[in-house]
mmCIF file with all atom_site columns, C-alpha atoms in Angstrom:
data_model
loop_
_atom_site.group_PDB
_atom_site.id
_atom_site.type_symbol
_atom_site.label_atom_id
_atom_site.label_alt_id
_atom_site.label_comp_id
_atom_site.label_asym_id
_atom_site.label_entity_id
_atom_site.label_seq_id
_atom_site.pdbx_PDB_ins_code
_atom_site.Cartn_x
_atom_site.Cartn_y
_atom_site.Cartn_z
_atom_site.occupancy
_atom_site.B_iso_or_equiv
_atom_site.pdbx_formal_charge
_atom_site.auth_seq_id
_atom_site.auth_comp_id
_atom_site.auth_asym_id
_atom_site.auth_atom_id
_atom_site.pdbx_PDB_model_num
ATOM 1   C CA . MET S 1 1   ? 13.346 -36.543 -1.591  1.00 48.00 ? 27  MET S CA 1
ATOM 2   C CA . GLU S 1 2   ? 15.314 -36.300 1.565   1.00 50.00 ? 28  GLU S CA 1
ATOM 3   C CA . GLY S 1 3   ? 14.100 -34.116 3.769   1.00 51.00 ? 29  GLY S CA 1
ATOM 4   C CA . SER S 1 4   ? 15.153 -31.006 5.657   1.00 75.00 ? 30  SER S CA 1
ATOM 5   C CA . ASP S 1 5   ? 13.404 -27.535 6.367   1.00 89.00 ? 31  ASP S CA 1
ATOM 6   C CA . SER S 1 6   ? 15.411 -25.489 4.083   1.00 89.00 ? 32  SER S CA 1
ATOM 7   C CA . LEU S 1 7   ? 15.072 -28.430 1.084   1.00 93.00 ? 33  LEU S CA 1
ATOM 8   C CA . LYS S 1 8   ? 11.298 -28.088 1.919   1.00 92.00 ? 34  LYS S CA 1
ATOM 9   C CA . LYS S 1 9   ? 11.357 -24.387 1.930   1.00 91.00 ? 35  LYS S CA 1
ATOM 10  C CA . SER S 1 10  ? 13.046 -24.259 -1.132  1.00 91.00 ? 36  SER S CA 1
ATOM 11  C CA . LEU S 1 11  ? 10.711 -26.341 -3.037  1.00 93.00 ? 37  LEU S CA 1
ATOM 12  C CA . SER S 1 12  ? 7.851  -24.628 -1.908  1.00 92.00 ? 38  SER S CA 1
ATOM 13  C CA . TRP S 1 13  ? 9.319  -21.382 -3.024  1.00 89.00 ? 39  TRP S CA 1
ATOM 14  C CA . LEU S 1 14  ? 9.885  -22.962 -6.384  1.00 92.00 ? 40  LEU S CA 1
ATOM 15  C CA . HIS S 1 15  ? 6.374  -24.375 -7.051  1.00 91.00 ? 41  HIS S CA 1
ATOM 16  C CA . GLY S 1 16  ? 5.118  -20.780 -5.760  1.00 89.00 ? 42  GLY S CA 1
ATOM 17  C CA . VAL S 1 17  ? 7.192  -19.007 -8.586  1.00 89.00 ? 43  VAL S CA 1
ATOM 18  C CA . ILE S 1 18  ? 6.021  -21.883 -10.834 1.00 88.00 ? 44  ILE S CA 1
ATOM 19  C CA . ASN S 1 19  ? 2.213  -21.488 -10.401 1.00 86.00 ? 45  ASN S CA 1
ATOM 20  C CA . GLY S 1 20  ? 2.659  -17.483 -10.288 1.00 84.00 ? 46  GLY S CA 1
ATOM 21  C CA . LYS S 1 21  ? 2.124  -17.052 -6.680  1.00 86.00 ? 47  LYS S CA 1
ATOM 22  C CA . ILE S 1 22  ? 5.781  -15.260 -5.992  1.00 83.00 ? 48  ILE S CA 1
ATOM 23  C CA . GLY S 1 23  ? 8.018  -13.252 -8.467  1.00 76.00 ? 49  GLY S CA 1
ATOM 24  C CA . HIS S 1 24  ? 6.865  -11.776 -11.452 1.00 77.00 ? 50  HIS S CA 1
ATOM 25  C CA . GLY S 1 25  ? 5.253  -13.242 -14.635 1.00 82.00 ? 51  GLY S CA 1
ATOM 26  C CA . LEU S 1 26  ? 8.280  -13.733 -16.522 1.00 88.00 ? 52  LEU S CA 1
ATOM 27  C CA . GLU S 1 27  ? 9.656  -16.105 -13.947 1.00 89.00 ? 53  GLU S CA 1
ATOM 28  C CA . VAL S 1 28  ? 6.378  -18.356 -14.573 1.00 90.00 ? 54  VAL S CA 1
ATOM 29  C CA . ILE S 1 29  ? 6.719  -18.252 -18.438 1.00 91.00 ? 55  ILE S CA 1
ATOM 30  C CA . ILE S 1 30  ? 10.398 -19.096 -17.905 1.00 93.00 ? 56  ILE S CA 1
ATOM 31  C CA . LEU S 1 31  ? 9.388  -22.462 -15.651 1.00 93.00 ? 57  LEU S CA 1
ATOM 32  C CA . GLN S 1 32  ? 6.446  -23.305 -17.117 1.00 91.00 ? 58  GLN S CA 1
ATOM 33  C CA . GLY S 1 33  ? 6.894  -27.294 -17.140 1.00 92.00 ? 59  GLY S CA 1
ATOM 34  C CA . LEU S 1 34  ? 9.605  -27.289 -14.685 1.00 96.00 ? 60  LEU S CA 1
ATOM 35  C CA . ARG S 1 35  ? 8.961  -30.555 -13.265 1.00 96.00 ? 61  ARG S CA 1
ATOM 36  C CA . VAL S 1 36  ? 11.412 -31.976 -9.984  1.00 97.00 ? 62  VAL S CA 1
ATOM 37  C CA . ILE S 1 37  ? 12.514 -35.486 -10.581 1.00 97.00 ? 63  ILE S CA 1
ATOM 38  C CA . HIS S 1 38  ? 15.009 -35.576 -7.504  1.00 97.00 ? 64  HIS S CA 1
ATOM 39  C CA . ALA S 1 39  ? 16.008 -33.309 -4.752  1.00 96.00 ? 65  ALA S CA 1
ATOM 40  C CA . GLU S 1 40  ? 18.116 -33.243 -1.298  1.00 96.00 ? 66  GLU S CA 1
ATOM 41  C CA . LYS S 1 41  ? 20.309 -30.814 0.116   1.00 95.00 ? 67  LYS S CA 1
ATOM 42  C CA . GLY S 1 42  ? 22.190 -29.121 -2.274  1.00 95.00 ? 68  GLY S CA 1
ATOM 43  C CA . PHE S 1 43  ? 21.474 -31.601 -4.908  1.00 97.00 ? 69  PHE S CA 1
ATOM 44  C CA . MET S 1 44  ? 18.277 -31.337 -7.817  1.00 98.00 ? 70  MET S CA 1
ATOM 45  C CA . ARG S 1 45  ? 17.264 -32.710 -10.952 1.00 98.00 ? 71  ARG S CA 1
ATOM 46  C CA . PHE S 1 46  ? 14.629 -31.503 -13.140 1.00 98.00 ? 72  PHE S CA 1
ATOM 47  C CA . ASP S 1 47  ? 12.640 -32.292 -16.696 1.00 97.00 ? 73  ASP S CA 1
ATOM 48  C CA . PHE S 1 48  ? 11.968 -30.110 -18.609 1.00 97.00 ? 74  PHE S CA 1
ATOM 49  C CA . VAL S 1 49  ? 10.051 -29.612 -22.121 1.00 97.00 ? 75  VAL S CA 1
ATOM 50  C CA . VAL S 1 50  ? 11.142 -26.241 -23.059 1.00 96.00 ? 76  VAL S CA 1
ATOM 51  C CA . PRO S 1 51  ? 7.951  -24.193 -23.631 1.00 94.00 ? 77  PRO S CA 1
ATOM 52  C CA . ASN S 1 52  ? 6.945  -22.201 -26.767 1.00 93.00 ? 78  ASN S CA 1
ATOM 53  C CA . ALA S 1 53  ? 6.714  -18.798 -24.920 1.00 93.00 ? 79  ALA S CA 1
ATOM 54  C CA . VAL S 1 54  ? 10.692 -18.714 -24.839 1.00 94.00 ? 80  VAL S CA 1
ATOM 55  C CA . LEU S 1 55  ? 11.670 -19.350 -28.593 1.00 93.00 ? 81  LEU S CA 1
ATOM 56  C CA . ASP S 1 56  ? 13.631 -16.675 -30.148 1.00 94.00 ? 82  ASP S CA 1
ATOM 57  C CA . VAL S 1 57  ? 13.744 -15.680 -33.732 1.00 93.00 ? 83  VAL S CA 1
ATOM 58  C CA . ASP S 1 58  ? 15.064 -19.133 -35.034 1.00 94.00 ? 84  ASP S CA 1
ATOM 59  C CA . GLY S 1 59  ? 12.491 -21.245 -33.121 1.00 93.00 ? 85  GLY S CA 1
ATOM 60  C CA . ASN S 1 60  ? 15.302 -22.405 -30.382 1.00 95.00 ? 86  ASN S CA 1
ATOM 61  C CA . TRP S 1 61  ? 15.381 -21.839 -26.505 1.00 96.00 ? 87  TRP S CA 1
ATOM 62  C CA . SER S 1 62  ? 15.860 -17.921 -26.122 1.00 95.00 ? 88  SER S CA 1
ATOM 63  C CA . PHE S 1 63  ? 19.540 -17.750 -24.332 1.00 95.00 ? 89  PHE S CA 1
ATOM 64  C CA . GLY S 1 64  ? 18.305 -14.660 -22.254 1.00 95.00 ? 90  GLY S CA 1
ATOM 65  C CA . ALA S 1 65  ? 15.435 -17.218 -21.006 1.00 96.00 ? 91  ALA S CA 1
ATOM 66  C CA . LEU S 1 66  ? 18.072 -20.581 -20.568 1.00 96.00 ? 92  LEU S CA 1
ATOM 67  C CA . ALA S 1 67  ? 20.303 -18.206 -18.388 1.00 96.00 ? 93  ALA S CA 1
ATOM 68  C CA . SER S 1 68  ? 17.215 -17.055 -16.403 1.00 95.00 ? 94  SER S CA 1
ATOM 69  C CA . LEU S 1 69  ? 16.561 -20.639 -15.661 1.00 96.00 ? 95  LEU S CA 1
ATOM 70  C CA . LEU S 1 70  ? 19.736 -21.469 -14.573 1.00 97.00 ? 96  LEU S CA 1
ATOM 71  C CA . ASP S 1 71  ? 19.925 -18.514 -12.235 1.00 94.00 ? 97  ASP S CA 1
ATOM 72  C CA . ILE S 1 72  ? 16.224 -19.114 -10.633 1.00 93.00 ? 98  ILE S CA 1
ATOM 73  C CA . ILE S 1 73  ? 17.504 -22.784 -10.322 1.00 96.00 ? 99  ILE S CA 1
ATOM 74  C CA . GLY S 1 74  ? 21.128 -22.032 -8.730  1.00 94.00 ? 100 GLY S CA 1
ATOM 75  C CA . ILE S 1 75  ? 18.813 -19.885 -5.834  1.00 91.00 ? 101 ILE S CA 1
ATOM 76  C CA . VAL S 1 76  ? 16.640 -22.690 -5.433  1.00 93.00 ? 102 VAL S CA 1
ATOM 77  C CA . THR S 1 77  ? 19.585 -25.211 -4.713  1.00 94.00 ? 103 THR S CA 1
ATOM 78  C CA . ILE S 1 78  ? 22.125 -23.095 -2.720  1.00 91.00 ? 104 ILE S CA 1
ATOM 79  C CA . TYR S 1 79  ? 18.936 -21.980 -0.452  1.00 89.00 ? 105 TYR S CA 1
ATOM 80  C CA . SER S 1 80  ? 18.108 -26.014 -0.076  1.00 92.00 ? 106 SER S CA 1
ATOM 81  C CA . PHE S 1 81  ? 21.410 -26.136 1.064   1.00 91.00 ? 107 PHE S CA 1
ATOM 82  C CA . ALA S 1 82  ? 21.993 -22.880 2.950   1.00 86.00 ? 108 ALA S CA 1
ATOM 83  C CA . ASN S 1 83  ? 18.159 -21.896 4.029   1.00 83.00 ? 109 ASN S CA 1
ATOM 84  C CA . ARG S 1 84  ? 19.560 -18.167 3.285   1.00 77.00 ? 110 ARG S CA 1
ATOM 85  C CA . VAL S 1 85  ? 18.495 -15.862 0.632   1.00 72.00 ? 111 VAL S CA 1
ATOM 86  C CA . ILE S 1 86  ? 21.126 -15.123 -1.669  1.00 78.00 ? 112 ILE S CA 1
ATOM 87  C CA . SER S 1 87  ? 22.239 -12.741 -4.676  1.00 85.00 ? 113 SER S CA 1
ATOM 88  C CA . THR S 1 88  ? 24.141 -14.303 -7.686  1.00 87.00 ? 114 THR S CA 1
ATOM 89  C CA . VAL S 1 89  ? 27.595 -11.911 -7.581  1.00 91.00 ? 115 VAL S CA 1
ATOM 90  C CA . ASP S 1 90  ? 29.299 -13.956 -10.558 1.00 93.00 ? 116 ASP S CA 1
ATOM 91  C CA . PHE S 1 91  ? 27.026 -15.585 -13.525 1.00 95.00 ? 117 PHE S CA 1
ATOM 92  C CA . ASN S 1 92  ? 28.837 -17.254 -16.094 1.00 97.00 ? 118 ASN S CA 1
ATOM 93  C CA . VAL S 1 93  ? 26.719 -19.486 -19.177 1.00 97.00 ? 119 VAL S CA 1
ATOM 94  C CA . SER S 1 94  ? 28.622 -21.864 -21.453 1.00 97.00 ? 120 SER S CA 1
ATOM 95  C CA . TYR S 1 95  ? 26.336 -22.437 -24.237 1.00 97.00 ? 121 TYR S CA 1
ATOM 96  C CA . TYR S 1 96  ? 27.607 -25.831 -26.293 1.00 97.00 ? 122 TYR S CA 1
ATOM 97  C CA . SER S 1 97  ? 24.146 -26.302 -28.327 1.00 96.00 ? 123 SER S CA 1
ATOM 98  C CA . THR S 1 98  ? 21.432 -24.810 -29.152 1.00 95.00 ? 124 THR S CA 1
ATOM 99  C CA . ILE S 1 99  ? 17.476 -26.442 -28.396 1.00 94.00 ? 125 ILE S CA 1
ATOM 100 C CA . LYS S 1 100 ? 14.276 -26.505 -30.260 1.00 94.00 ? 126 LYS S CA 1
ATOM 101 C CA . ILE S 1 101 ? 11.361 -25.430 -28.485 1.00 92.00 ? 127 ILE S CA 1
ATOM 102 C CA . GLN S 1 102 ? 9.015  -28.706 -27.675 1.00 95.00 ? 128 GLN S CA 1
ATOM 103 C CA . GLU S 1 103 ? 12.384 -30.626 -26.971 1.00 95.00 ? 129 GLU S CA 1
ATOM 104 C CA . HIS S 1 104 ? 13.096 -32.552 -23.863 1.00 97.00 ? 130 HIS S CA 1
ATOM 105 C CA . VAL S 1 105 ? 16.067 -31.443 -21.416 1.00 97.00 ? 131 VAL S CA 1
ATOM 106 C CA . GLU S 1 106 ? 17.275 -32.456 -18.098 1.00 98.00 ? 132 GLU S CA 1
ATOM 107 C CA . ILE S 1 107 ? 18.634 -30.259 -15.339 1.00 98.00 ? 133 ILE S CA 1
ATOM 108 C CA . GLU S 1 108 ? 20.970 -30.659 -12.724 1.00 98.00 ? 134 GLU S CA 1
ATOM 109 C CA . SER S 1 109 ? 22.138 -28.722 -10.260 1.00 98.00 ? 135 SER S CA 1
ATOM 110 C CA . LYS S 1 110 ? 24.819 -29.005 -7.459  1.00 98.00 ? 136 LYS S CA 1
ATOM 111 C CA . VAL S 1 111 ? 26.629 -26.760 -4.991  1.00 96.00 ? 137 VAL S CA 1
ATOM 112 C CA . ASN S 1 112 ? 30.224 -27.501 -5.543  1.00 95.00 ? 138 ASN S CA 1
ATOM 113 C CA . ALA S 1 113 ? 31.250 -24.955 -2.627  1.00 91.00 ? 139 ALA S CA 1
ATOM 114 C CA . ASN S 1 114 ? 30.994 -23.215 0.727   1.00 88.00 ? 140 ASN S CA 1
ATOM 115 C CA . ARG S 1 115 ? 32.866 -20.992 1.784   1.00 88.00 ? 141 ARG S CA 1
ATOM 116 C CA . GLY S 1 116 ? 30.628 -19.371 4.459   1.00 81.00 ? 142 GLY S CA 1
ATOM 117 C CA . LYS S 1 117 ? 28.636 -16.485 2.997   1.00 82.00 ? 143 LYS S CA 1
ATOM 118 C CA . LEU S 1 118 ? 29.675 -17.624 -0.568  1.00 90.00 ? 144 LEU S CA 1
ATOM 119 C CA . MET S 1 119 ? 28.728 -20.417 -2.004  1.00 92.00 ? 145 MET S CA 1
ATOM 120 C CA . HIS S 1 120 ? 28.734 -22.212 -5.493  1.00 95.00 ? 146 HIS S CA 1
ATOM 121 C CA . VAL S 1 121 ? 26.517 -23.924 -7.888  1.00 96.00 ? 147 VAL S CA 1
ATOM 122 C CA . VAL S 1 122 ? 26.770 -25.377 -11.270 1.00 98.00 ? 148 VAL S CA 1
ATOM 123 C CA . VAL S 1 123 ? 23.704 -25.923 -13.091 1.00 98.00 ? 149 VAL S CA 1
ATOM 124 C CA . GLU S 1 124 ? 23.999 -27.912 -16.137 1.00 98.00 ? 150 GLU S CA 1
ATOM 125 C CA . VAL S 1 125 ? 20.999 -28.586 -18.683 1.00 98.00 ? 151 VAL S CA 1
ATOM 126 C CA . ARG S 1 126 ? 20.952 -31.603 -20.767 1.00 98.00 ? 152 ARG S CA 1
ATOM 127 C CA . ARG S 1 127 ? 19.213 -33.032 -24.185 1.00 97.00 ? 153 ARG S CA 1
ATOM 128 C CA . LYS S 1 128 ? 17.248 -36.528 -22.972 1.00 95.00 ? 154 LYS S CA 1
ATOM 129 C CA . GLY S 1 129 ? 17.964 -39.176 -24.532 1.00 91.00 ? 155 GLY S CA 1
ATOM 130 C CA . ASN S 1 130 ? 21.575 -38.884 -25.587 1.00 95.00 ? 156 ASN S CA 1
ATOM 131 C CA . GLY S 1 131 ? 23.152 -36.939 -22.449 1.00 95.00 ? 157 GLY S CA 1
ATOM 132 C CA . GLU S 1 132 ? 24.470 -33.908 -24.718 1.00 97.00 ? 158 GLU S CA 1
ATOM 133 C CA . VAL S 1 133 ? 25.318 -30.624 -22.854 1.00 97.00 ? 159 VAL S CA 1
ATOM 134 C CA . ILE S 1 134 ? 23.139 -28.190 -24.031 1.00 97.00 ? 160 ILE S CA 1
ATOM 135 C CA . ALA S 1 135 ? 24.615 -25.333 -21.491 1.00 98.00 ? 161 ALA S CA 1
ATOM 136 C CA . GLU S 1 136 ? 26.453 -24.834 -18.197 1.00 98.00 ? 162 GLU S CA 1
ATOM 137 C CA . GLY S 1 137 ? 26.080 -22.432 -15.366 1.00 97.00 ? 163 GLY S CA 1
ATOM 138 C CA . LYS S 1 138 ? 28.370 -21.262 -13.219 1.00 97.00 ? 164 LYS S CA 1
ATOM 139 C CA . LEU S 1 139 ? 27.095 -19.265 -10.234 1.00 96.00 ? 165 LEU S CA 1
ATOM 140 C CA . TRP S 1 140 ? 28.823 -17.635 -7.513  1.00 94.00 ? 166 TRP S CA 1
ATOM 141 C CA . MET S 1 141 ? 26.365 -16.482 -4.769  1.00 91.00 ? 167 MET S CA 1
ATOM 142 C CA . ALA S 1 142 ? 26.410 -14.424 -1.904  1.00 89.00 ? 168 ALA S CA 1
ATOM 143 C CA . SER S 1 143 ? 24.131 -15.290 1.323   1.00 77.00 ? 169 SER S CA 1
ATOM 144 C CA . ASN S 1 144 ? 22.524 -13.127 4.197   1.00 69.00 ? 170 ASN S CA 1
ATOM 145 C CA . LYS S 1 145 ? 20.523 -13.891 7.036   1.00 65.00 ? 171 LYS S CA 1
ATOM 146 C CA . LEU S 1 146 ? 17.302 -13.773 5.766   1.00 57.00 ? 172 LEU S CA 1
ATOM 147 C CA . THR S 1 147 ? 14.838 -16.273 4.935   1.00 55.00 ? 173 THR S CA 1
ATOM 148 C CA . PHE S 1 148 ? 12.167 -16.299 1.808   1.00 52.00 ? 174 PHE S CA 1
ATOM 149 C CA . ALA S 1 149 ? 9.348  -15.288 4.226   1.00 57.00 ? 175 ALA S CA 1
ATOM 150 C CA . GLN S 1 150 ? 11.274 -12.341 5.376   1.00 55.00 ? 176 GLN S CA 1
ATOM 151 C CA . VAL S 1 151 ? 12.479 -10.833 2.025   1.00 52.00 ? 177 VAL S CA 1
ATOM 152 C CA . SER S 1 152 ? 8.938  -11.078 0.760   1.00 53.00 ? 178 SER S CA 1
ATOM 153 C CA . LYS S 1 153 ? 7.757  -8.736  4.031   1.00 54.00 ? 179 LYS S CA 1
ATOM 154 C CA . LEU S 1 154 ? 9.946  -5.808  2.983   1.00 49.00 ? 180 LEU S CA 1
#
């Protein structure tokens, strides 16, 4: 893992959310089992086995849970790049395939554009093994000057 202050803070925040120390119970359920494989400023790769708690009525990964995961990973990736708290202002998800519970996926996120206070990140979910794209989230996010520590005090 490439080191930078913003990267360390973003990963620390993510681990806090995964472990239920930060955020709401929903994030803990959605991110259950998420593992960081590679992280550098503005780029991250994750390993994930879809947990039973996020299934839909057909036994697939719920679209809502998948969209929430894409948003959270987008936030963490942009924070690693900008060292700022961001808000999602535009969120587009393309679903290409379904995936069953307990299937293994790889998730990759990358900051693609920096327009000052407006940044763009793409988060892609692929089936582990054959690399089939399951979903792709494209997020535009606006930043402010607050850090995670300052927001948690509000």
